[in-house]
Amino acid sequence: MTAYIARRLLLMIPTLFGIMVINFVVVQLAPGGPIEQVIAQLTGEGTSITERITRTGTGDTLAVTQMQDGGPGRYRGAQGLDPEFIKELEVRFGFDKPMHERFIKMMGNYITLDFGDSFFRDRPVVELVIEKMPVSISLGIWTTLLVYLISIPLGVAKAVRDGSRFDIWTSAVVIVGNAIPSFLFAVILLVVFAGGSYFDWFPLRGLVSENWREMPWPELVLDYLWHMVLPITAMVIGGFATLTMLTKNSFLDQINQQYVVTAKSKGLSEGRVLYGHIFRNAMLIVIAGFPSAFISILFTGSVLIEIIFSLDGLGLLGFEAAFARDYPVMFGTLFFFSLLGLGMGLIGDLMYTVIDPRITFERVGA
């Protein structure tokens, strides 16, 4: 097992490097960038983003807007601007160096855990990530736990009652839930339950109320849970379908195995056979996938939900960074979360051996 872990850890290095190279090249070659945003603001061609940057060597500040296409002459719209000012911007954003030098410098900084400062927020990337982390972790943990708590019992019940009316109508519910996009369901929840057109039962935005810190601790918990109801419901509704059917199919596959027939022939009760023999084998693939499911929900499934419910989390941070071409935030978070995802993948594999010690990743005969 130690040799397998060592191999996986070593394999993470080229994998992470490949992820960073591909994304760096694609983003750098894409039209629009931080310099184009400044030029667009100065020439009146931009629209809106309300962040600011500081010009190197001066106390002036420039509002940043939506990025514009590069166009002819390297920077479209740069006509009439002082070439020295353009060079100053290039130095400020690091574009005075070739692409490969920028990449080598960036990766060297990342190895020492120096993720730099945001272009347009004038704050360290690590500080921004830590500040946004509680929102995304709240969404990820609650959604993943609820999805598993709903899907596993429902999948087991469907497997035991395969072909019954219960199995048919729950399958219909699962299909409908899977067919509705989470962001559309989120909008429906807002309209119905957050003061849209019907009820005003839940808050419209935020993770907690503005006076949250002034509340006694029981109200702190209730206020937090009160704000979590709608976004978590929106994320859970479309997340349990796949896991439910996976659980059902895993149980059906195990129910037809010979060891189950043998256990029943010995006079064991239905519950003993189901939870004492079948459950452990059937749940192997389901439970072992928990780390990967959490990462998927945490960093990919919550972007639109955070935007709709005005939750200032990592999803919204990544969206705004990509929209504004805030390269330090984009690549810093990509490096961190790619590394985290690779680590969670290794943990997911190791969970197979925890659930079933008979499984080994060592080479036979080695």
Coordinates of C-alpha atoms in Angstrom, one line a residue:
M1 CA 0.0 0.0 0.0
T2 CA 2.9 2.4 0.8
A3 CA 4.3 1.8 -2.7
Y4 CA 1.0 2.5 -4.3
I5 CA 0.5 5.8 -2.4
A6 CA 4.0 6.8 -3.3
R7 CA 3.3 6.1 -7.0
R8 CA 0.1 8.1 -6.9
L9 CA 1.8 11.0 -5.2
L10 CA 4.5 11.1 -7.8
L11 CA 2.0 10.9 -10.6
M12 CA 0.2 14.0 -9.2
I13 CA 3.2 16.1 -10.2
P14 CA 3.1 15.6 -14.0
T15 CA -0.8 15.6 -13.9
L16 CA -0.9 18.9 -12.1
F17 CA 1.8 20.4 -14.4
G18 CA -0.2 19.3 -17.4
I19 CA -3.4 20.9 -16.1
M20 CA -1.6 24.2 -15.4
V21 CA 0.1 24.2 -18.8
I22 CA -3.0 23.6 -20.8
N23 CA -5.1 26.2 -18.9
F24 CA -2.3 28.7 -18.9
V25 CA -1.9 28.5 -22.7
V26 CA -5.6 28.6 -23.4
V27 CA -6.2 31.6 -21.2
Q28 CA -3.2 33.6 -22.4
L29 CA -4.2 33.1 -26.0
A30 CA -7.8 34.0 -25.5
P31 CA -8.8 37.5 -26.6
G32 CA -9.3 40.1 -23.9
G33 CA -7.2 40.6 -20.8
P34 CA -6.4 42.9 -17.9
I35 CA -4.7 45.5 -20.1
E36 CA -7.6 45.5 -22.6
Q37 CA -9.9 46.1 -19.7
V38 CA -8.0 49.2 -18.6
I39 CA -7.9 50.5 -22.2
A40 CA -11.6 49.9 -22.6
Q41 CA -12.3 51.9 -19.5
L42 CA -10.1 54.8 -20.6
T43 CA -11.6 54.8 -24.1
G44 CA -15.2 54.4 -22.8
E45 CA -15.7 51.1 -24.5
G46 CA -16.1 49.0 -21.4
T47 CA -19.2 48.2 -19.4
S48 CA -19.0 47.2 -15.8
I49 CA -16.9 45.6 -13.1
T50 CA -16.5 47.7 -10.0
E51 CA -13.0 46.8 -8.9
R52 CA -9.9 48.9 -9.0
I53 CA -6.2 48.7 -9.8
T54 CA -3.4 51.0 -8.9
R55 CA -1.0 52.3 -11.5
T56 CA 2.6 51.4 -10.8
G57 CA 4.6 54.4 -9.5
T58 CA 1.6 56.7 -9.1
G59 CA -1.4 57.1 -6.8
D60 CA -3.9 57.1 -9.6
T61 CA -6.6 54.4 -9.7
L62 CA -8.3 53.1 -12.7
A63 CA -11.8 51.5 -12.8
V64 CA -11.8 48.1 -14.5
T65 CA -14.5 47.0 -16.9
Q66 CA -15.5 44.1 -19.0
M67 CA -12.6 42.8 -21.1
Q68 CA -12.5 43.8 -24.8
D69 CA -11.1 42.0 -27.8
G70 CA -7.4 42.5 -28.5
G71 CA -7.9 43.4 -32.1
P72 CA -5.3 44.9 -34.5
G73 CA -2.2 46.6 -33.3
R74 CA -2.0 44.3 -30.2
Y75 CA -4.5 46.3 -28.1
R76 CA -7.7 47.5 -29.8
G77 CA -8.6 50.9 -28.7
A78 CA -5.1 51.9 -27.5
Q79 CA -4.8 54.6 -30.2
G80 CA -4.3 57.9 -28.6
L81 CA -2.9 56.5 -25.3
D82 CA 0.7 57.2 -24.2
P83 CA 2.9 54.2 -25.3
E84 CA 4.8 54.6 -22.0
F85 CA 1.5 54.1 -20.1
I86 CA 0.8 50.9 -22.1
K87 CA 4.3 49.7 -21.2
E88 CA 3.7 50.6 -17.6
L89 CA 0.5 48.5 -17.7
E90 CA 2.4 45.6 -19.2
V91 CA 5.0 45.7 -16.4
R92 CA 2.2 46.0 -13.8
F93 CA 0.5 42.8 -15.1
G94 CA 3.7 41.0 -16.1
F95 CA 3.1 41.0 -19.8
D96 CA 6.5 42.6 -20.5
K97 CA 7.9 39.0 -20.4
P98 CA 7.4 36.1 -22.8
M99 CA 4.7 33.6 -22.0
H100 CA 7.0 30.8 -21.1
E101 CA 8.9 33.0 -18.6
R102 CA 5.6 34.1 -17.0
F103 CA 4.6 30.5 -16.6
I104 CA 7.9 29.4 -15.1
K105 CA 7.8 32.3 -12.6
M106 CA 4.2 31.5 -11.7
M107 CA 4.9 27.8 -11.1
G108 CA 8.0 28.7 -9.1
N109 CA 5.9 30.9 -6.8
Y110 CA 3.2 28.3 -6.5
I111 CA 5.7 25.7 -5.3
T112 CA 6.6 28.0 -2.4
L113 CA 2.8 28.6 -1.9
D114 CA 3.1 32.2 -3.0
F115 CA -0.1 32.7 -5.0
G116 CA 0.4 36.5 -5.5
D117 CA -2.2 39.3 -5.3
S118 CA -5.4 39.8 -7.2
F119 CA -5.1 42.2 -10.1
F120 CA -8.3 44.0 -9.5
R121 CA -9.1 43.4 -5.8
D122 CA -5.6 44.4 -4.5
R123 CA -5.7 41.6 -2.0
P124 CA -3.7 38.3 -1.7
V125 CA -5.3 35.3 -3.5
V126 CA -4.9 33.1 -0.4
E127 CA -6.8 35.7 1.7
L128 CA -9.6 35.8 -0.9
V129 CA -9.9 32.0 -1.0
I130 CA -10.0 31.7 2.8
E131 CA -12.6 34.5 3.0
K132 CA -14.9 32.7 0.5
M133 CA -14.3 29.2 1.7
P134 CA -17.0 29.0 4.4
V135 CA -19.8 29.6 1.9
S136 CA -18.6 26.9 -0.5
I137 CA -17.8 24.4 2.2
S138 CA -21.3 24.9 3.7
L139 CA -22.9 24.3 0.3
G140 CA -20.7 21.3 -0.4
I141 CA -20.9 19.5 2.9
W142 CA -24.7 19.9 3.4
T143 CA -25.5 19.0 -0.2
T144 CA -23.3 16.0 -0.2
L145 CA -24.5 14.7 3.1
L146 CA -28.2 15.2 2.2
V147 CA -27.7 13.6 -1.2
Y148 CA -26.2 10.5 0.4
L149 CA -28.8 10.4 3.2
I150 CA -31.6 10.5 0.7
S151 CA -30.1 8.4 -2.1
I152 CA -28.8 5.4 -0.2
P153 CA -32.0 4.5 1.7
L154 CA -34.1 5.2 -1.4
G155 CA -31.8 3.1 -3.6
V156 CA -31.9 0.2 -1.2
A157 CA -35.7 0.4 -0.9
K158 CA -36.1 0.5 -4.7
A159 CA -33.8 -2.6 -5.0
V160 CA -35.7 -4.6 -2.5
R161 CA -39.0 -3.6 -4.1
D162 CA -37.8 -3.8 -7.7
G163 CA -40.7 -3.7 -10.1
S164 CA -43.3 -2.7 -7.5
R165 CA -45.4 0.4 -7.6
F166 CA -43.1 2.1 -5.1
D167 CA -40.2 1.5 -7.5
I168 CA -42.1 2.9 -10.5
W169 CA -43.4 6.1 -8.9
T170 CA -40.1 6.8 -7.1
S171 CA -38.3 6.3 -10.4
A172 CA -40.6 8.9 -11.9
V173 CA -39.7 11.4 -9.1
V174 CA -36.0 10.7 -9.6
I175 CA -36.3 11.3 -13.4
V176 CA -38.2 14.5 -12.9
G177 CA -35.7 15.8 -10.3
N178 CA -32.8 14.9 -12.5
A179 CA -34.4 16.7 -15.5
I180 CA -34.9 20.0 -13.7
P181 CA -31.6 22.1 -13.8
S182 CA -30.6 23.2 -10.3
F183 CA -30.4 26.8 -11.3
L184 CA -34.0 26.7 -12.7
F185 CA -35.2 25.1 -9.6
A186 CA -33.4 27.8 -7.5
V187 CA -35.2 30.5 -9.4
I188 CA -38.6 28.8 -8.8
L189 CA -37.8 28.5 -5.1
L190 CA -36.9 32.2 -4.9
V191 CA -40.1 33.2 -6.7
V192 CA -42.3 31.0 -4.5
F193 CA -40.7 31.1 -1.1
A194 CA -38.5 34.2 -0.9
G195 CA -41.0 37.0 -1.4
G196 CA -41.3 36.7 -5.2
S197 CA -45.0 36.2 -5.9
Y198 CA -46.3 33.9 -3.2
F199 CA -44.6 33.4 0.2
D200 CA -41.9 35.3 2.1
W201 CA -40.6 32.5 4.3
F202 CA -36.9 32.5 3.5
P203 CA -34.2 35.2 3.0
L204 CA -33.4 36.3 -0.5
R205 CA -29.7 36.4 -0.3
G206 CA -26.6 35.8 1.9
L207 CA -25.3 33.1 4.2
V208 CA -26.4 34.8 7.4
S209 CA -28.3 37.9 8.5
E210 CA -26.6 41.3 8.8
N211 CA -26.9 41.3 12.6
W212 CA -25.8 37.6 12.9
R213 CA -22.9 38.3 15.2
E214 CA -25.2 40.1 17.7
M215 CA -27.5 37.1 18.1
P216 CA -27.2 34.5 21.0
W217 CA -25.7 31.2 19.8
P218 CA -29.0 29.2 19.4
E219 CA -30.2 31.9 17.1
L220 CA -26.9 31.9 15.2
V221 CA -27.4 28.3 14.3
L222 CA -31.0 28.8 13.3
D223 CA -30.3 31.8 11.2
Y224 CA -27.5 30.0 9.4
L225 CA -29.8 27.0 8.7
W226 CA -32.6 29.3 7.7
H227 CA -30.4 30.9 5.0
M228 CA -29.2 27.5 3.8
V229 CA -32.6 25.9 3.1
L230 CA -33.3 27.2 -0.4
P231 CA -29.8 27.0 -1.9
I232 CA -29.3 23.5 -0.5
T233 CA -32.7 22.3 -1.7
A234 CA -31.9 23.6 -5.1
M235 CA -28.6 21.7 -5.2
V236 CA -29.9 18.5 -3.7
I237 CA -33.0 18.2 -6.0
G238 CA -30.9 17.3 -9.1
G239 CA -28.1 15.6 -7.3
F240 CA -29.6 12.4 -5.9
A241 CA -30.9 10.8 -9.1
T242 CA -27.6 9.3 -10.3
L243 CA -26.6 8.1 -6.8
T244 CA -30.0 6.6 -6.2
M245 CA -29.9 4.5 -9.4
L246 CA -26.3 3.5 -8.7
T247 CA -27.3 2.3 -5.2
K248 CA -30.2 0.4 -6.6
N249 CA -28.2 -1.3 -9.4
S250 CA -25.4 -2.2 -6.9
F251 CA -27.9 -3.9 -4.6
L252 CA -29.7 -5.7 -7.4
D253 CA -26.3 -7.0 -8.7
Q254 CA -25.4 -8.3 -5.2
I255 CA -28.9 -9.8 -4.5
N256 CA -28.5 -12.2 -7.3
Q257 CA -25.1 -13.5 -6.1
Q258 CA -24.7 -17.0 -4.9
Y259 CA -23.5 -16.0 -1.4
V260 CA -26.9 -14.3 -0.8
V261 CA -28.8 -17.5 -1.8
T262 CA -26.5 -19.5 0.6
A263 CA -27.2 -17.0 3.4
K264 CA -30.9 -17.2 2.9
S265 CA -30.8 -21.0 2.8
K266 CA -29.2 -21.0 6.3
G267 CA -32.3 -19.4 7.7
L268 CA -31.0 -15.8 8.1
S269 CA -33.5 -13.1 8.3
E270 CA -34.1 -10.7 5.4
G271 CA -32.7 -7.8 7.3
R272 CA -29.6 -9.8 8.4
V273 CA -28.9 -10.8 4.8
L274 CA -29.6 -7.3 3.5
Y275 CA -27.5 -5.3 5.9
G276 CA -25.1 -8.0 7.2
H277 CA -24.0 -9.4 3.8
I278 CA -25.3 -7.4 0.8
F279 CA -24.8 -3.8 2.2
R280 CA -21.1 -3.9 2.6
N281 CA -20.4 -5.2 -0.9
A282 CA -23.0 -3.1 -2.6
M283 CA -22.0 0.1 -0.9
L284 CA -18.3 -0.2 -1.9
I285 CA -18.5 1.9 -5.0
V286 CA -21.1 4.3 -3.5
I287 CA -19.2 5.2 -0.3
A288 CA -15.8 5.2 -1.9
G289 CA -16.9 7.9 -4.3
F290 CA -17.8 10.3 -1.5
P291 CA -14.6 12.4 -1.7
S292 CA -15.0 12.8 -5.4
A293 CA -18.7 13.7 -5.1
F294 CA -17.9 16.3 -2.5
I295 CA -15.2 18.0 -4.6
S296 CA -17.5 17.9 -7.6
I297 CA -20.4 19.6 -5.7
L298 CA -18.1 22.0 -4.0
F299 CA -16.3 23.5 -7.0
T300 CA -18.5 22.9 -10.0
G301 CA -22.1 22.5 -8.9
S302 CA -22.4 25.7 -6.8
V303 CA -21.4 28.4 -9.2
L304 CA -24.9 29.3 -10.5
I305 CA -26.5 28.7 -7.1
E306 CA -24.0 31.2 -5.5
I307 CA -24.9 33.8 -8.2
I308 CA -28.6 33.3 -7.9
F309 CA -28.7 33.5 -4.1
S310 CA -26.0 36.2 -3.8
L311 CA -23.7 33.9 -1.8
D312 CA -20.1 35.2 -1.9
G313 CA -18.3 31.9 -2.2
L314 CA -15.6 30.3 -4.3
G315 CA -17.9 29.7 -7.3
L316 CA -18.7 33.3 -7.5
L317 CA -15.1 34.3 -7.0
G318 CA -14.0 32.0 -9.8
F319 CA -16.7 33.3 -12.1
E320 CA -15.8 36.9 -11.5
A321 CA -12.1 36.2 -11.9
A322 CA -12.7 34.4 -15.3
F323 CA -14.9 37.2 -16.4
A324 CA -12.4 39.9 -15.4
R325 CA -9.3 37.9 -16.5
D326 CA -7.9 38.2 -13.0
Y327 CA -5.1 35.8 -13.7
P328 CA -3.6 35.4 -10.2
V329 CA -7.0 34.4 -8.8
M330 CA -7.8 32.1 -11.8
F331 CA -4.5 30.2 -11.8
G332 CA -4.0 30.3 -8.0
T333 CA -7.4 28.7 -7.3
L334 CA -6.9 26.3 -10.3
F335 CA -3.6 25.1 -8.8
F336 CA -5.0 24.7 -5.3
F337 CA -8.2 23.0 -6.2
S338 CA -6.6 20.7 -8.8
L339 CA -4.1 19.6 -6.2
L340 CA -7.0 19.1 -3.7
G341 CA -9.0 17.2 -6.3
L342 CA -6.1 14.9 -7.0
G343 CA -5.6 14.3 -3.3
M344 CA -9.3 13.5 -2.9
G345 CA -9.0 11.0 -5.8
L346 CA -6.3 9.2 -3.9
I347 CA -8.4 9.3 -0.7
G348 CA -11.3 7.8 -2.7
D349 CA -9.2 4.9 -3.8
L350 CA -7.9 4.3 -0.3
M351 CA -11.5 4.1 1.0
Y352 CA -12.0 1.0 -1.0
T353 CA -9.5 -0.8 1.2
V354 CA -11.1 0.7 4.3
I355 CA -14.5 -0.6 3.3
D356 CA -13.3 -3.9 2.1
P357 CA -9.8 -5.0 3.4
R358 CA -9.7 -7.7 0.8
I359 CA -9.0 -5.1 -1.8
T360 CA -5.3 -4.3 -2.4
F361 CA -3.6 -2.1 -5.0
E362 CA -0.3 -3.8 -4.7
R363 CA 0.9 -5.9 -7.7
V364 CA 0.2 -9.6 -7.2
G365 CA 3.4 -11.5 -6.6
A366 CA 5.4 -8.3 -6.2

